[in-house]
mmCIF file of N, CA, C and O and ligand atoms in Angstrom:
data_model
loop_
_atom_site.group_PDB
_atom_site.id
_atom_site.type_symbol
_atom_site.label_atom_id
_atom_site.label_comp_id
_atom_site.label_asym_id
_atom_site.label_seq_id
_atom_site.Cartn_x
_atom_site.Cartn_y
_atom_site.Cartn_z
ATOM 1 N N MET V 1 85.692 75.508 116.192
ATOM 2 C CA MET V 1 84.352 76.079 116.342
ATOM 3 C C MET V 1 83.367 75.225 115.527
ATOM 4 O O MET V 1 83.577 75.007 114.342
ATOM 5 N N PRO V 2 82.304 74.730 116.169
ATOM 6 C CA PRO V 2 81.354 73.885 115.435
ATOM 7 C C PRO V 2 80.622 74.667 114.337
ATOM 8 O O PRO V 2 80.415 75.880 114.450
ATOM 9 N N THR V 3 80.257 73.961 113.302
ATOM 10 C CA THR V 3 79.447 74.580 112.252
ATOM 11 C C THR V 3 78.133 73.821 112.130
ATOM 12 O O THR V 3 78.069 72.606 112.324
ATOM 13 N N LEU V 4 77.120 74.577 111.807
ATOM 14 C CA LEU V 4 75.778 74.016 111.629
ATOM 15 C C LEU V 4 75.281 74.449 110.258
ATOM 16 O O LEU V 4 75.311 75.634 109.934
ATOM 17 N N THR V 5 74.820 73.487 109.470
ATOM 18 C CA THR V 5 74.340 73.784 108.125
ATOM 19 C C THR V 5 72.894 73.326 107.994
ATOM 20 O O THR V 5 72.561 72.182 108.322
ATOM 21 N N PHE V 6 72.053 74.238 107.533
ATOM 22 C CA PHE V 6 70.670 73.898 107.202
ATOM 23 C C PHE V 6 70.570 73.793 105.683
ATOM 24 O O PHE V 6 71.070 74.659 104.966
ATOM 25 N N VAL V 7 69.896 72.749 105.217
ATOM 26 C CA VAL V 7 69.715 72.538 103.790
ATOM 27 C C VAL V 7 68.214 72.583 103.490
ATOM 28 O O VAL V 7 67.432 71.830 104.087
ATOM 29 N N SER V 8 67.841 73.473 102.563
ATOM 30 C CA SER V 8 66.431 73.600 102.207
ATOM 31 C C SER V 8 66.030 72.439 101.294
ATOM 32 O O SER V 8 66.888 71.740 100.746
ATOM 33 N N PRO V 9 64.725 72.254 101.083
ATOM 34 C CA PRO V 9 64.284 71.179 100.182
ATOM 35 C C PRO V 9 64.784 71.352 98.750
ATOM 36 O O PRO V 9 64.850 70.388 97.998
ATOM 37 N N THR V 10 65.151 72.583 98.376
ATOM 38 C CA THR V 10 65.684 72.803 97.024
ATOM 39 C C THR V 10 67.208 72.714 96.983
ATOM 40 O O THR V 10 67.815 72.932 95.934
ATOM 41 N N GLY V 11 67.822 72.426 98.110
ATOM 42 C CA GLY V 11 69.266 72.241 98.140
ATOM 43 C C GLY V 11 70.062 73.466 98.543
ATOM 44 O O GLY V 11 71.287 73.413 98.600
ATOM 45 N N GLU V 12 69.370 74.560 98.842
ATOM 46 C CA GLU V 12 70.091 75.758 99.300
ATOM 47 C C GLU V 12 70.680 75.491 100.681
ATOM 48 O O GLU V 12 69.994 74.992 101.573
ATOM 49 N N ARG V 13 71.950 75.830 100.865
ATOM 50 C CA ARG V 13 72.641 75.574 102.126
ATOM 51 C C ARG V 13 72.957 76.880 102.837
ATOM 52 O O ARG V 13 73.408 77.835 102.211
ATOM 53 N N ARG V 14 72.724 76.901 104.137
ATOM 54 C CA ARG V 14 73.121 78.046 104.969
ATOM 55 C C ARG V 14 73.951 77.500 106.120
ATOM 56 O O ARG V 14 73.475 76.664 106.894
ATOM 57 N N GLU V 15 75.173 77.976 106.219
ATOM 58 C CA GLU V 15 76.101 77.451 107.222
ATOM 59 C C GLU V 15 76.420 78.519 108.254
ATOM 60 O O GLU V 15 76.628 79.684 107.897
ATOM 61 N N PHE V 16 76.469 78.099 109.507
ATOM 62 C CA PHE V 16 76.734 79.029 110.600
ATOM 63 C C PHE V 16 77.840 78.475 111.488
ATOM 64 O O PHE V 16 77.853 77.280 111.804
ATOM 65 N N ALA V 17 78.738 79.345 111.909
ATOM 66 C CA ALA V 17 79.736 78.983 112.916
ATOM 67 C C ALA V 17 79.118 79.250 114.283
ATOM 68 O O ALA V 17 78.553 80.322 114.519
ATOM 69 N N ILE V 18 79.223 78.280 115.177
ATOM 70 C CA ILE V 18 78.568 78.390 116.484
ATOM 71 C C ILE V 18 79.606 78.790 117.520
ATOM 72 O O ILE V 18 80.540 78.043 117.807
ATOM 73 N N GLU V 19 79.424 79.981 118.094
ATOM 74 C CA GLU V 19 80.423 80.508 119.019
ATOM 75 C C GLU V 19 80.140 80.165 120.472
ATOM 76 O O GLU V 19 81.033 80.217 121.306
ATOM 77 N N ALA V 20 78.894 79.846 120.804
ATOM 78 C CA ALA V 20 78.545 79.527 122.188
ATOM 79 C C ALA V 20 77.541 78.382 122.171
ATOM 80 O O ALA V 20 76.864 78.177 121.167
ATOM 81 N N PRO V 21 77.454 77.629 123.267
ATOM 82 C CA PRO V 21 76.482 76.534 123.282
ATOM 83 C C PRO V 21 75.083 77.043 122.940
ATOM 84 O O PRO V 21 74.646 78.073 123.451
ATOM 85 N N ALA V 22 74.427 76.345 122.049
ATOM 86 C CA ALA V 22 73.095 76.765 121.609
ATOM 87 C C ALA V 22 72.395 75.569 120.996
ATOM 88 O O ALA V 22 73.036 74.596 120.590
ATOM 89 N N SER V 23 71.073 75.643 120.942
ATOM 90 C CA SER V 23 70.355 74.591 120.224
ATOM 91 C C SER V 23 70.317 74.965 118.743
ATOM 92 O O SER V 23 70.423 76.143 118.372
ATOM 93 N N ALA V 24 70.159 73.962 117.913
ATOM 94 C CA ALA V 24 70.058 74.219 116.476
ATOM 95 C C ALA V 24 68.844 75.092 116.181
ATOM 96 O O ALA V 24 68.877 75.933 115.272
ATOM 97 N N MET V 25 67.791 74.923 116.939
ATOM 98 C CA MET V 25 66.595 75.760 116.749
ATOM 99 C C MET V 25 66.908 77.230 117.033
ATOM 100 O O MET V 25 66.484 78.123 116.298
ATOM 101 N N GLN V 26 67.659 77.502 118.086
ATOM 102 C CA GLN V 26 68.007 78.887 118.413
ATOM 103 C C GLN V 26 68.815 79.512 117.283
ATOM 104 O O GLN V 26 68.598 80.671 116.927
ATOM 105 N N VAL V 27 69.740 78.759 116.735
ATOM 106 C CA VAL V 27 70.546 79.270 115.622
ATOM 107 C C VAL V 27 69.645 79.573 114.431
ATOM 108 O O VAL V 27 69.774 80.625 113.785
ATOM 109 N N ALA V 28 68.714 78.682 114.148
ATOM 110 C CA ALA V 28 67.814 78.887 113.012
ATOM 111 C C ALA V 28 66.970 80.147 113.200
ATOM 112 O O ALA V 28 66.843 80.967 112.291
ATOM 113 N N ARG V 29 66.411 80.310 114.376
ATOM 114 C CA ARG V 29 65.542 81.469 114.614
ATOM 115 C C ARG V 29 66.325 82.776 114.610
ATOM 116 O O ARG V 29 65.865 83.776 114.065
ATOM 117 N N LEU V 30 67.475 82.777 115.219
ATOM 118 C CA LEU V 30 68.291 83.999 115.248
ATOM 119 C C LEU V 30 68.684 84.452 113.850
ATOM 120 O O LEU V 30 68.871 85.639 113.596
ATOM 121 N N ASN V 31 68.792 83.497 112.940
ATOM 122 C CA ASN V 31 69.258 83.812 111.593
ATOM 123 C C ASN V 31 68.161 83.744 110.544
ATOM 124 O O ASN V 31 68.442 83.832 109.348
ATOM 125 N N GLY V 32 66.931 83.596 110.980
ATOM 126 C CA GLY V 32 65.807 83.626 110.048
ATOM 127 C C GLY V 32 65.811 82.490 109.042
ATOM 128 O O GLY V 32 65.456 82.704 107.878
ATOM 129 N N VAL V 33 66.205 81.318 109.474
ATOM 130 C CA VAL V 33 66.206 80.167 108.565
ATOM 131 C C VAL V 33 64.763 79.779 108.251
ATOM 132 O O VAL V 33 63.985 79.466 109.156
ATOM 133 N N ARG V 34 64.433 79.828 106.969
ATOM 134 C CA ARG V 34 63.079 79.500 106.537
ATOM 135 C C ARG V 34 62.785 78.017 106.776
ATOM 136 O O ARG V 34 63.626 77.159 106.534
ATOM 137 N N GLY V 35 61.560 77.756 107.286
ATOM 138 C CA GLY V 35 61.142 76.372 107.481
ATOM 139 C C GLY V 35 61.275 75.885 108.904
ATOM 140 O O GLY V 35 60.845 74.781 109.225
ATOM 141 N N ILE V 36 61.888 76.696 109.766
ATOM 142 C CA ILE V 36 61.989 76.349 111.188
ATOM 143 C C ILE V 36 61.169 77.381 111.965
ATOM 144 O O ILE V 36 61.679 78.426 112.359
ATOM 145 N N GLU V 37 59.897 77.099 112.134
ATOM 146 C CA GLU V 37 59.020 78.050 112.827
ATOM 147 C C GLU V 37 59.253 78.012 114.334
ATOM 148 O O GLU V 37 59.226 79.032 114.997
ATOM 149 N N ALA V 38 59.388 76.818 114.891
ATOM 150 C CA ALA V 38 59.650 76.657 116.330
ATOM 151 C C ALA V 38 58.642 77.446 117.164
ATOM 152 O O ALA V 38 59.015 78.228 118.039
ATOM 153 N N GLU V 39 57.400 77.215 116.902
ATOM 154 C CA GLU V 39 56.329 78.017 117.514
ATOM 155 C C GLU V 39 56.317 77.952 119.042
ATOM 156 O O GLU V 39 55.906 78.909 119.695
ATOM 157 N N CYS V 40 56.727 76.843 119.612
ATOM 158 C CA CYS V 40 56.667 76.727 121.078
ATOM 159 C C CYS V 40 57.950 77.185 121.759
ATOM 160 O O CYS V 40 58.051 77.143 122.984
ATOM 161 N N GLY V 41 58.925 77.603 120.981
ATOM 162 C CA GLY V 41 60.165 78.124 121.553
ATOM 163 C C GLY V 41 61.037 77.069 122.211
ATOM 164 O O GLY V 41 61.879 77.389 123.038
ATOM 165 N N GLY V 42 60.814 75.832 121.881
ATOM 166 C CA GLY V 42 61.658 74.760 122.430
ATOM 167 C C GLY V 42 61.020 73.992 123.568
ATOM 168 O O GLY V 42 61.707 73.245 124.259
ATOM 169 N N ALA V 43 59.724 74.156 123.764
ATOM 170 C CA ALA V 43 59.020 73.485 124.868
ATOM 171 C C ALA V 43 58.533 72.085 124.503
ATOM 172 O O ALA V 43 57.786 71.475 125.270
ATOM 173 N N LEU V 44 58.935 71.590 123.348
ATOM 174 C CA LEU V 44 58.565 70.239 122.903
ATOM 175 C C LEU V 44 57.052 70.074 122.770
ATOM 176 O O LEU V 44 56.508 69.033 123.130
ATOM 177 N N SER V 45 56.398 71.091 122.245
ATOM 178 C CA SER V 45 54.949 70.978 122.127
ATOM 179 C C SER V 45 54.407 71.404 120.763
ATOM 180 O O SER V 45 53.189 71.508 120.601
ATOM 181 N N CYS V 46 55.285 71.645 119.772
ATOM 182 C CA CYS V 46 54.742 72.083 118.477
ATOM 183 C C CYS V 46 55.181 71.213 117.296
ATOM 184 O O CYS V 46 54.422 71.017 116.366
ATOM 185 N N GLY V 47 56.376 70.743 117.291
ATOM 186 C CA GLY V 47 56.889 69.924 116.183
ATOM 187 C C GLY V 47 57.239 70.711 114.936
ATOM 188 O O GLY V 47 57.559 70.128 113.905
ATOM 189 N N THR V 48 57.208 72.040 115.008
ATOM 190 C CA THR V 48 57.511 72.856 113.823
ATOM 191 C C THR V 48 59.008 73.140 113.672
ATOM 192 O O THR V 48 59.397 74.003 112.882
ATOM 193 N N CYS V 49 59.802 72.421 114.395
ATOM 194 C CA CYS V 49 61.254 72.531 114.266
ATOM 195 C C CYS V 49 61.840 71.216 113.755
ATOM 196 O O CYS V 49 63.025 70.956 113.918
ATOM 197 N N HIS V 50 60.993 70.412 113.122
ATOM 198 C CA HIS V 50 61.401 69.093 112.630
ATOM 199 C C HIS V 50 62.484 69.215 111.557
ATOM 200 O O HIS V 50 62.380 70.041 110.662
ATOM 201 N N VAL V 51 63.496 68.377 111.661
ATOM 202 C CA VAL V 51 64.559 68.304 110.647
ATOM 203 C C VAL V 51 64.937 66.841 110.441
ATOM 204 O O VAL V 51 64.643 65.979 111.272
ATOM 205 N N TYR V 52 65.594 66.607 109.296
ATOM 206 C CA TYR V 52 66.227 65.305 109.062
ATOM 207 C C TYR V 52 67.734 65.498 109.198
ATOM 208 O O TYR V 52 68.334 66.300 108.471
ATOM 209 N N VAL V 53 68.322 64.789 110.120
ATOM 210 C CA VAL V 53 69.773 64.857 110.296
ATOM 211 C C VAL V 53 70.432 64.141 109.120
ATOM 212 O O VAL V 53 69.999 63.055 108.713
ATOM 213 N N ASP V 54 71.468 64.761 108.565
ATOM 214 C CA ASP V 54 72.178 64.146 107.449
ATOM 215 C C ASP V 54 72.663 62.749 107.852
ATOM 216 O O ASP V 54 73.118 62.547 108.983
ATOM 217 N N ASP V 55 72.572 61.824 106.911
ATOM 218 C CA ASP V 55 72.957 60.437 107.214
ATOM 219 C C ASP V 55 74.352 60.340 107.817
ATOM 220 O O ASP V 55 74.601 59.504 108.693
ATOM 221 N N ALA V 56 75.254 61.191 107.367
ATOM 222 C CA ALA V 56 76.639 61.136 107.857
ATOM 223 C C ALA V 56 76.767 61.632 109.292
ATOM 224 O O ALA V 56 77.794 61.411 109.940
ATOM 225 N N ASP V 57 75.728 62.294 109.794
ATOM 226 C CA ASP V 57 75.817 62.921 111.113
ATOM 227 C C ASP V 57 74.930 62.278 112.180
ATOM 228 O O ASP V 57 75.011 62.655 113.352
ATOM 229 N N VAL V 58 74.099 61.334 111.784
ATOM 230 C CA VAL V 58 73.140 60.755 112.741
ATOM 231 C C VAL V 58 73.848 60.211 113.976
ATOM 232 O O VAL V 58 73.395 60.410 115.120
ATOM 233 N N SER V 59 74.972 59.564 113.786
ATOM 234 C CA SER V 59 75.659 58.932 114.918
ATOM 235 C C SER V 59 76.329 59.938 115.847
ATOM 236 O O SER V 59 76.785 59.572 116.934
ATOM 237 N N LYS V 60 76.388 61.203 115.457
ATOM 238 C CA LYS V 60 77.009 62.224 116.309
ATOM 239 C C LYS V 60 76.105 62.649 117.459
ATOM 240 O O LYS V 60 76.569 63.273 118.413
ATOM 241 N N LEU V 61 74.816 62.348 117.332
ATOM 242 C CA LEU V 61 73.855 62.847 118.310
ATOM 243 C C LEU V 61 73.386 61.737 119.246
ATOM 244 O O LEU V 61 73.253 60.586 118.826
ATOM 245 N N PRO V 62 73.085 62.099 120.484
ATOM 246 C CA PRO V 62 72.464 61.116 121.373
ATOM 247 C C PRO V 62 71.059 60.800 120.870
ATOM 248 O O PRO V 62 70.468 61.582 120.117
ATOM 249 N N VAL V 63 70.529 59.671 121.269
ATOM 250 C CA VAL V 63 69.189 59.301 120.809
ATOM 251 C C VAL V 63 68.161 60.280 121.379
ATOM 252 O O VAL V 63 68.378 60.915 122.415
ATOM 253 N N ALA V 64 67.042 60.378 120.695
ATOM 254 C CA ALA V 64 65.964 61.269 121.138
ATOM 255 C C ALA V 64 65.374 60.767 122.451
ATOM 256 O O ALA V 64 65.272 59.560 122.683
ATOM 257 N N SER V 65 64.972 61.707 123.283
ATOM 258 C CA SER V 65 64.286 61.336 124.529
ATOM 259 C C SER V 65 62.906 60.786 124.195
ATOM 260 O O SER V 65 62.399 60.942 123.072
ATOM 261 N N ALA V 66 62.279 60.176 125.163
ATOM 262 C CA ALA V 66 60.928 59.639 124.963
ATOM 263 C C ALA V 66 59.958 60.763 124.621
ATOM 264 O O ALA V 66 59.086 60.605 123.756
ATOM 265 N N GLN V 67 60.119 61.910 125.252
ATOM 266 C CA GLN V 67 59.219 63.035 124.995
ATOM 267 C C GLN V 67 59.409 63.560 123.568
ATOM 268 O O GLN V 67 58.436 63.853 122.869
ATOM 269 N N GLU V 68 60.653 63.660 123.135
ATOM 270 C CA GLU V 68 60.911 64.104 121.758
ATOM 271 C C GLU V 68 60.362 63.078 120.779
ATOM 272 O O GLU V 68 59.742 63.438 119.768
ATOM 273 N N SER V 69 60.573 61.816 121.059
ATOM 274 C CA SER V 69 60.091 60.762 120.169
ATOM 275 C C SER V 69 58.568 60.804 120.051
ATOM 276 O O SER V 69 58.019 60.640 118.953
ATOM 277 N N ASP V 70 57.895 61.045 121.151
ATOM 278 C CA ASP V 70 56.422 61.151 121.108
ATOM 279 C C ASP V 70 55.989 62.312 120.214
ATOM 280 O O ASP V 70 55.055 62.189 119.427
ATOM 281 N N MET V 71 56.676 63.452 120.338
ATOM 282 C CA MET V 71 56.306 64.618 119.527
ATOM 283 C C MET V 71 56.604 64.374 118.052
ATOM 284 O O MET V 71 55.872 64.850 117.171
ATOM 285 N N LEU V 72 57.628 63.616 117.764
ATOM 286 C CA LEU V 72 57.960 63.315 116.359
ATOM 287 C C LEU V 72 56.858 62.509 115.676
ATOM 288 O O LEU V 72 56.770 62.495 114.449
ATOM 289 N N GLU V 73 56.030 61.864 116.447
ATOM 290 C CA GLU V 73 54.887 61.139 115.856
ATOM 291 C C GLU V 73 53.845 62.098 115.302
ATOM 292 O O GLU V 73 52.981 61.705 114.522
ATOM 293 N N LEU V 74 53.913 63.359 115.696
ATOM 294 C CA LEU V 74 52.872 64.331 115.343
ATOM 295 C C LEU V 74 53.321 65.355 114.302
ATOM 296 O O LEU V 74 52.542 66.238 113.947
ATOM 297 N N VAL V 75 54.544 65.251 113.808
ATOM 298 C CA VAL V 75 55.022 66.257 112.852
ATOM 299 C C VAL V 75 54.328 66.103 111.500
ATOM 300 O O VAL V 75 53.796 65.030 111.175
ATOM 301 N N ALA V 76 54.346 67.180 110.711
ATOM 302 C CA ALA V 76 53.616 67.204 109.440
ATOM 303 C C ALA V 76 54.262 66.311 108.377
ATOM 304 O O ALA V 76 53.567 65.653 107.615
ATOM 305 N N ALA V 77 55.579 66.295 108.323
ATOM 306 C CA ALA V 77 56.289 65.506 107.302
ATOM 307 C C ALA V 77 56.447 64.063 107.779
ATOM 308 O O ALA V 77 56.271 63.763 108.964
ATOM 309 N N ASP V 78 56.787 63.190 106.853
ATOM 310 C CA ASP V 78 57.045 61.803 107.214
ATOM 311 C C ASP V 78 58.146 61.729 108.259
ATOM 312 O O ASP V 78 59.161 62.418 108.155
ATOM 313 N N ARG V 79 57.933 60.872 109.243
ATOM 314 C CA ARG V 79 58.989 60.629 110.213
ATOM 315 C C ARG V 79 59.944 59.583 109.637
ATOM 316 O O ARG V 79 59.505 58.546 109.143
ATOM 317 N N LYS V 80 61.229 59.890 109.706
ATOM 318 C CA LYS V 80 62.254 58.955 109.243
ATOM 319 C C LYS V 80 63.167 58.612 110.421
ATOM 320 O O LYS V 80 63.088 59.239 111.486
ATOM 321 N N ALA V 81 64.061 57.661 110.185
ATOM 322 C CA ALA V 81 65.008 57.289 111.237
ATOM 323 C C ALA V 81 65.885 58.470 111.633
ATOM 324 O O ALA V 81 66.346 58.561 112.771
ATOM 325 N N SER V 82 66.086 59.392 110.695
ATOM 326 C CA SER V 82 66.940 60.557 110.958
ATOM 327 C C SER V 82 66.166 61.763 111.481
ATOM 328 O O SER V 82 66.747 62.832 111.655
ATOM 329 N N SER V 83 64.884 61.616 111.719
ATOM 330 C CA SER V 83 64.066 62.749 112.191
ATOM 331 C C SER V 83 64.459 63.166 113.600
ATOM 332 O O SER V 83 64.635 62.320 114.483
ATOM 333 N N ARG V 84 64.557 64.468 113.774
ATOM 334 C CA ARG V 84 64.776 65.039 115.106
ATOM 335 C C ARG V 84 64.067 66.378 115.177
ATOM 336 O O ARG V 84 63.715 66.981 114.172
ATOM 337 N N LEU V 85 63.861 66.830 116.405
ATOM 338 C CA LEU V 85 63.370 68.190 116.638
ATOM 339 C C LEU V 85 64.606 69.026 116.943
ATOM 340 O O LEU V 85 65.342 68.729 117.901
ATOM 341 N N CYS V 86 64.836 70.064 116.137
ATOM 342 C CA CYS V 86 66.121 70.760 116.293
ATOM 343 C C CYS V 86 66.190 71.600 117.555
ATOM 344 O O CYS V 86 67.280 72.051 117.919
ATOM 345 N N CYS V 87 65.070 71.772 118.270
ATOM 346 C CA CYS V 87 65.170 72.433 119.575
ATOM 347 C C CYS V 87 65.836 71.521 120.601
ATOM 348 O O CYS V 87 66.245 71.984 121.665
ATOM 349 N N GLN V 88 65.940 70.253 120.269
ATOM 350 C CA GLN V 88 66.549 69.290 121.191
ATOM 351 C C GLN V 88 67.973 68.921 120.779
ATOM 352 O O GLN V 88 68.593 68.058 121.385
ATOM 353 N N ILE V 89 68.460 69.556 119.733
ATOM 354 C CA ILE V 89 69.836 69.318 119.287
ATOM 355 C C ILE V 89 70.698 70.446 119.829
ATOM 356 O O ILE V 89 70.545 71.608 119.432
ATOM 357 N N HIS V 90 71.571 70.116 120.740
ATOM 358 C CA HIS V 90 72.416 71.123 121.380
ATOM 359 C C HIS V 90 73.841 71.015 120.871
ATOM 360 O O HIS V 90 74.431 69.937 120.902
ATOM 361 N N LEU V 91 74.343 72.131 120.418
ATOM 362 C CA LEU V 91 75.679 72.155 119.823
ATOM 363 C C LEU V 91 76.693 72.625 120.848
ATOM 364 O O LEU V 91 76.441 73.549 121.602
ATOM 365 N N SER V 92 77.813 71.970 120.852
ATOM 366 C CA SER V 92 78.878 72.358 121.775
ATOM 367 C C SER V 92 80.207 72.112 121.084
ATOM 368 O O SER V 92 80.256 71.719 119.923
ATOM 369 N N ASP V 93 81.273 72.297 121.816
ATOM 370 C CA ASP V 93 82.593 72.063 121.241
ATOM 371 C C ASP V 93 82.798 70.602 120.856
ATOM 372 O O ASP V 93 83.673 70.273 120.069
ATOM 373 N N GLN V 94 81.980 69.711 121.414
ATOM 374 C CA GLN V 94 82.103 68.288 121.080
ATOM 375 C C GLN V 94 81.472 67.967 119.723
ATOM 376 O O GLN V 94 81.679 66.902 119.165
ATOM 377 N N THR V 95 80.675 68.890 119.212
ATOM 378 C CA THR V 95 80.025 68.677 117.930
ATOM 379 C C THR V 95 80.802 69.462 116.882
ATOM 380 O O THR V 95 80.722 70.678 116.833
ATOM 381 N N ASP V 96 81.568 68.795 116.042
ATOM 382 C CA ASP V 96 82.406 69.537 115.104
ATOM 383 C C ASP V 96 81.590 70.158 113.977
ATOM 384 O O ASP V 96 81.795 71.301 113.598
ATOM 385 N N SER V 97 80.670 69.413 113.430
ATOM 386 C CA SER V 97 79.817 69.952 112.378
ATOM 387 C C SER V 97 78.557 69.098 112.310
ATOM 388 O O SER V 97 78.555 67.928 112.713
ATOM 389 N N LEU V 98 77.514 69.721 111.802
ATOM 390 C CA LEU V 98 76.232 69.031 111.722
ATOM 391 C C LEU V 98 75.470 69.592 110.534
ATOM 392 O O LEU V 98 75.449 70.804 110.322
ATOM 393 N N VAL V 99 74.838 68.700 109.766
ATOM 394 C CA VAL V 99 74.032 69.112 108.622
ATOM 395 C C VAL V 99 72.602 68.640 108.851
ATOM 396 O O VAL V 99 72.358 67.461 109.135
ATOM 397 N N LEU V 100 71.662 69.589 108.744
ATOM 398 C CA LEU V 100 70.249 69.302 108.981
ATOM 399 C C LEU V 100 69.438 69.673 107.746
ATOM 400 O O LEU V 100 69.582 70.775 107.213
ATOM 401 N N HIS V 101 68.568 68.770 107.317
ATOM 402 C CA HIS V 101 67.733 68.992 106.144
ATOM 403 C C HIS V 101 66.315 69.364 106.614
ATOM 404 O O HIS V 101 65.755 68.688 107.481
ATOM 405 N N ILE V 102 65.772 70.405 106.000
ATOM 406 C CA ILE V 102 64.447 70.880 106.397
ATOM 407 C C ILE V 102 63.386 70.206 105.517
ATOM 408 O O ILE V 102 63.493 70.228 104.285
ATOM 409 N N PRO V 103 62.366 69.613 106.123
ATOM 410 C CA PRO V 103 61.318 68.941 105.327
ATOM 411 C C PRO V 103 60.580 69.922 104.419
ATOM 412 O O PRO V 103 60.327 71.072 104.800
ATOM 413 N N ALA V 104 60.202 69.456 103.231
ATOM 414 C CA ALA V 104 59.503 70.305 102.271
ATOM 415 C C ALA V 104 58.157 70.793 102.810
ATOM 416 O O ALA V 104 57.714 71.889 102.458
ATOM 417 N N THR V 105 57.533 70.041 103.668
ATOM 418 C CA THR V 105 56.219 70.449 104.195
ATOM 419 C C THR V 105 56.309 71.698 105.068
ATOM 420 O O THR V 105 55.302 72.314 105.350
ATOM 421 N N GLN V 106 57.495 72.070 105.506
ATOM 422 C CA GLN V 106 57.658 73.242 106.362
ATOM 423 C C GLN V 106 57.984 74.503 105.567
ATOM 424 O O GLN V 106 58.199 75.567 106.144
ATOM 425 N N PHE V 107 57.978 74.382 104.238
ATOM 426 C CA PHE V 107 58.217 75.555 103.401
ATOM 427 C C PHE V 107 56.910 76.118 102.895
ATOM 428 O O PHE V 107 55.911 75.489 102.828
HETATM 429 S S1 FES Y 201 60.334 74.341 118.964
HETATM 430 FE FE1 FES Y 201 58.463 73.383 119.397
HETATM 431 S S2 FES Y 201 58.959 71.278 119.468
HETATM 432 FE FE2 FES Y 201 60.847 72.244 118.954
#
C-alpha cells in the first residue's frame, strides 16, 4: 500500500496510507493538511497546491505537463526543480512512497 507524507515548513510530518488511486491533493484535503488550499479543486488554475517533492522521490514521478509547468510559474513560493502541483500527482500501486514538502509561504 503506497504511503504519502506531507512535511510542514517546521518539519512536522503527516503520513497517510493510500488505499485507492487518488491525487496527493485529494489526500491532503480529505485529511485537512495545512498549507494545501487547492482552491480550484484540481483544475490547474490556482497554484495553491504547490509542493516540493523530496529529492529522493523526484525520479518516481513523470515530468510535469506543459499546463502544470505554466501554472508553476505563478505560484507564491520560489519555483524549484522539485516543484510540482500536488493535484497532478496521482498515487497508485506503482508508487510505493512519496514525500512532499509544503512551502512556507502557504502557511
Ligand atoms: S488545486 Fe488548483 S492548481 Fe492544483
